[in-house]
Coordinates of C-alpha atoms in Angstrom, one line a residue:
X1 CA 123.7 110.6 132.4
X2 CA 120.7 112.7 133.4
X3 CA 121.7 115.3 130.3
X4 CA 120.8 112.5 127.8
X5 CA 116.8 111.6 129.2
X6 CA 115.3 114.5 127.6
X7 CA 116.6 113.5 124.6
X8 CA 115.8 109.7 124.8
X9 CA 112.2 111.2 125.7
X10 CA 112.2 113.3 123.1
X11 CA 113.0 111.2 120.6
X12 CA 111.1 108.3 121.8
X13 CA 108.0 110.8 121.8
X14 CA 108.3 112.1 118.2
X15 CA 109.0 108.4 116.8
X16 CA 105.7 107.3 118.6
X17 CA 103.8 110.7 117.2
X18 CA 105.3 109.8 113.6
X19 CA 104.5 106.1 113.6
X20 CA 100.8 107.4 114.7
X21 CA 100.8 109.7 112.1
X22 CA 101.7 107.2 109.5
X23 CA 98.9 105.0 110.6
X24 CA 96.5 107.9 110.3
X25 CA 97.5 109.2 107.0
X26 CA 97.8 105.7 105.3
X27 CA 94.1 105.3 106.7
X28 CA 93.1 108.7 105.5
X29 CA 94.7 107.9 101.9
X30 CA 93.2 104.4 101.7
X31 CA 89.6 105.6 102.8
X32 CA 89.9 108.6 100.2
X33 CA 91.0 106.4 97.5
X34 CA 88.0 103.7 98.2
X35 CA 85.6 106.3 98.3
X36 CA 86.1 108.1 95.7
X37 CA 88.8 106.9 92.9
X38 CA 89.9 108.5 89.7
X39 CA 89.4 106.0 86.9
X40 CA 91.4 104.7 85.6
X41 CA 93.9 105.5 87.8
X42 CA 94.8 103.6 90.8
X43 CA 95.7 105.7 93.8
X44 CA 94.3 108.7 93.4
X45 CA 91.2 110.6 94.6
X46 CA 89.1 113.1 92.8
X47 CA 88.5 113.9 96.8
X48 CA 91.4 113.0 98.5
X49 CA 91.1 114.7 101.6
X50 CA 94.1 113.0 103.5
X51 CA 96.1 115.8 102.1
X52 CA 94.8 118.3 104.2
X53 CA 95.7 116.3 106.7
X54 CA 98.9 116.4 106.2
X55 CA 99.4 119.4 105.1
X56 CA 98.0 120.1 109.5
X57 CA 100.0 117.3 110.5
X58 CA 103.4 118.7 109.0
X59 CA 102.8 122.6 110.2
X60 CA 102.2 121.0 113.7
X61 CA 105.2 118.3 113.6
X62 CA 107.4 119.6 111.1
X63 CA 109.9 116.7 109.0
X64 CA 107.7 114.4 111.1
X65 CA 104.9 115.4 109.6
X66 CA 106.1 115.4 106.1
X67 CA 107.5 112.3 105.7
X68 CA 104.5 110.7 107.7
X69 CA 102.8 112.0 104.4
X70 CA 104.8 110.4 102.1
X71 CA 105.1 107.0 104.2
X72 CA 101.1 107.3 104.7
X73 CA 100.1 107.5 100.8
X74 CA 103.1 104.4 99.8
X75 CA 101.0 102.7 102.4
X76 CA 97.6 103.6 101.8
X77 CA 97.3 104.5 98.5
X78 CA 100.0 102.5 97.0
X79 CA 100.3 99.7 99.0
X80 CA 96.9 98.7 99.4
X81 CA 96.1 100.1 95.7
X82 CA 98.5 96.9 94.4
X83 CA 100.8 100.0 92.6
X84 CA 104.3 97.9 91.8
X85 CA 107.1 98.9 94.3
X86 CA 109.2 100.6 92.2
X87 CA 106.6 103.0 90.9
X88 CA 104.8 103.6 94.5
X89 CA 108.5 104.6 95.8
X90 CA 108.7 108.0 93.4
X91 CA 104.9 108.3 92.4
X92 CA 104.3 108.7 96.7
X93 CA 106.6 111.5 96.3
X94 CA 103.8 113.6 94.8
X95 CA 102.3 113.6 98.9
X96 CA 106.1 114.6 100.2
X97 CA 105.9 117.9 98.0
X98 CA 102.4 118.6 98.9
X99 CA 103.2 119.4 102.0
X100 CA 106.6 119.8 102.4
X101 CA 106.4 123.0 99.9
X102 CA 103.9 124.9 102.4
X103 CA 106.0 123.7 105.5
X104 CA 108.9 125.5 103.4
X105 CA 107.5 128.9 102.7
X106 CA 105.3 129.0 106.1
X107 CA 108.7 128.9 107.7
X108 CA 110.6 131.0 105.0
X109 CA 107.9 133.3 105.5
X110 CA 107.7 133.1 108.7
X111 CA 103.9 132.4 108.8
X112 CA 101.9 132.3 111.8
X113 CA 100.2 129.1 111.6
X114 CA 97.1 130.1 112.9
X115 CA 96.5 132.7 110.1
X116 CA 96.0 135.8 111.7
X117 CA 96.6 138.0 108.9
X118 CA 95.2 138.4 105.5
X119 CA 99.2 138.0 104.4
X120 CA 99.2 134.4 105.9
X121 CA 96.1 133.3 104.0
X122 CA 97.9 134.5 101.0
X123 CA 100.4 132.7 101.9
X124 CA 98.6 129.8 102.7
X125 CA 96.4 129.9 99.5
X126 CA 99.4 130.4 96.7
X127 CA 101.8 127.9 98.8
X128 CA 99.7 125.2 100.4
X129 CA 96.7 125.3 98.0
X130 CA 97.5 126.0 94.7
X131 CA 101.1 125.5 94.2
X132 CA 101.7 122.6 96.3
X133 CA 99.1 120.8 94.8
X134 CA 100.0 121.8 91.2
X135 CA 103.2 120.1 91.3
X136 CA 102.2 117.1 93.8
X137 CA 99.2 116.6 90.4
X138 CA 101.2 117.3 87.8
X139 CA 104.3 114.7 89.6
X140 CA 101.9 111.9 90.1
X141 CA 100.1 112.2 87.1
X142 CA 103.5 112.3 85.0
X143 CA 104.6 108.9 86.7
X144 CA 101.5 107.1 86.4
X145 CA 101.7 108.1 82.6
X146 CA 105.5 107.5 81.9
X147 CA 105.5 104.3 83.8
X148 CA 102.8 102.7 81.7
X149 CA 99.8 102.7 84.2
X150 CA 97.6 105.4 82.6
X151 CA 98.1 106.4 78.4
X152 CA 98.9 110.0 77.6
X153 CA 95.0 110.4 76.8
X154 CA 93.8 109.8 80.6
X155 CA 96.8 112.1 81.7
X156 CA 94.6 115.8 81.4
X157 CA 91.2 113.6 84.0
X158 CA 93.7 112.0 86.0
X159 CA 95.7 115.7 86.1
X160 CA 92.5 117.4 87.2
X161 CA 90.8 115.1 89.1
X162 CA 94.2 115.3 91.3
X163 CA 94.5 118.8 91.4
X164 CA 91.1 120.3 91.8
X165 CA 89.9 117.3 94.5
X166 CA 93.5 118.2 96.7
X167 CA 92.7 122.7 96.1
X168 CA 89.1 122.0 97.6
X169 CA 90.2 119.9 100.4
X170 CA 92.9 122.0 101.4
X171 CA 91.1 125.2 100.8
X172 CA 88.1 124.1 103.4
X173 CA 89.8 122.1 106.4
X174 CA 93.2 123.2 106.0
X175 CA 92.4 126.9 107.5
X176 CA 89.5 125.4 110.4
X177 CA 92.5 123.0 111.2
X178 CA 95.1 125.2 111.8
X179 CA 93.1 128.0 113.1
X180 CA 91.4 126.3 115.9
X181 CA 93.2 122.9 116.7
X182 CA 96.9 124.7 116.4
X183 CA 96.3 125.9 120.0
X184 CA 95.6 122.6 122.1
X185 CA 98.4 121.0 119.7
X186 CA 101.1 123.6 120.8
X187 CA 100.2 123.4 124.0
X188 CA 101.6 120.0 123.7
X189 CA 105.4 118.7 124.3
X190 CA 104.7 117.0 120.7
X191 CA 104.2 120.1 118.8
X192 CA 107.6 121.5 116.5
X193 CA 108.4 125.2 116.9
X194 CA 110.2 126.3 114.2
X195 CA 108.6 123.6 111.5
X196 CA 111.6 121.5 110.9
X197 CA 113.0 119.5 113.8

């Protein structure tokens, strides 16, 4: 009977860290989306900063942290946004790649999260600022467009607003997160080592 508590505890422990997480990033993605839209389309941030967020939040908790991005923008900025259902359920998808792609090659590449090396930030910048945000843009952008809530002609704003707003929020609190908080977090029980589980 004993053998089984450290898993209840365990469990218990990341389902309370990854309903918190939720919480944060759908308020992160709401507040970002308030503040400072993309017309005309609904959702998304020409300085949506909640993405770096994540990005921190999925290095330090792994899946937990990934899919508490996903969950946090169908809440925050589709939810609340009035985006229909059916279109919120692939178009949050855009916030699952964004960070699950760096989460990927940090651990493929075995990445020290705290970037000591000028190999991590390259790392960092190809996987977690550019490329991750490439396709996240390029994803939410295409199923705004094909399901009828922007026309073809708002695609290219709506595709660069996206893109550029997430490569400078990464690119400026991704790296202080990382580098300094990464320490107190893994001196947690919460944090993941190894990324995933």
């Amino acid at each position: 009977m004993e053998k089984h508590m450290p898993n209840i505890e365990s469990l218990s422990r990341y389902v309370n860290i990854f309903l918190f997480l939720i919480l944060t990033n759908s308020l992160l993605s709401r507040f970002a989306v308030v503040n400072s839209p993309i017309s005309p389309a609904p959702g998304v941030s020409s300085m949506y900063f909640a993405v770096a967020f994540m990005i921190a939040f999925a290095m330090w908790y792994g899946i937990w942290g990934a899919f508490s991005a996903y969950l946090g923008c169908m809440i925050g900025a589709g939810i609340l946004a009035d985006m229909p259902f059916s279109l919120n359920l692939a178009w949050s998808l855009a916030d699952l790649w964004q960070v699950i792609i760096p989460l990927a090659a940090f651990a493929f590449f075995k990445v020290n999260i705290r970037m000591r090396t000028k190999r991590d930030i390259a790392i960092f910048v190809v996987f977690a600022c550019i490329l991750n945000n490439l396709v996240g843009a390029l994803w939410g952008s295409m199923m705004l467009v094909t399901n009828g809530v922007i026309q073809w002609t708002e695609f290219l704003v709506t595709f660069q607003g996206w893109f550029l707003g997430n490569f400078v929020t990464t690119l400026l609190i991704v790296p202080f997160l990382l580098r300094y908080i990464t320490p107190y977090i893994q001196q947690t029980k919460s944090y993941v080592q190894g990324y995933w589980v």
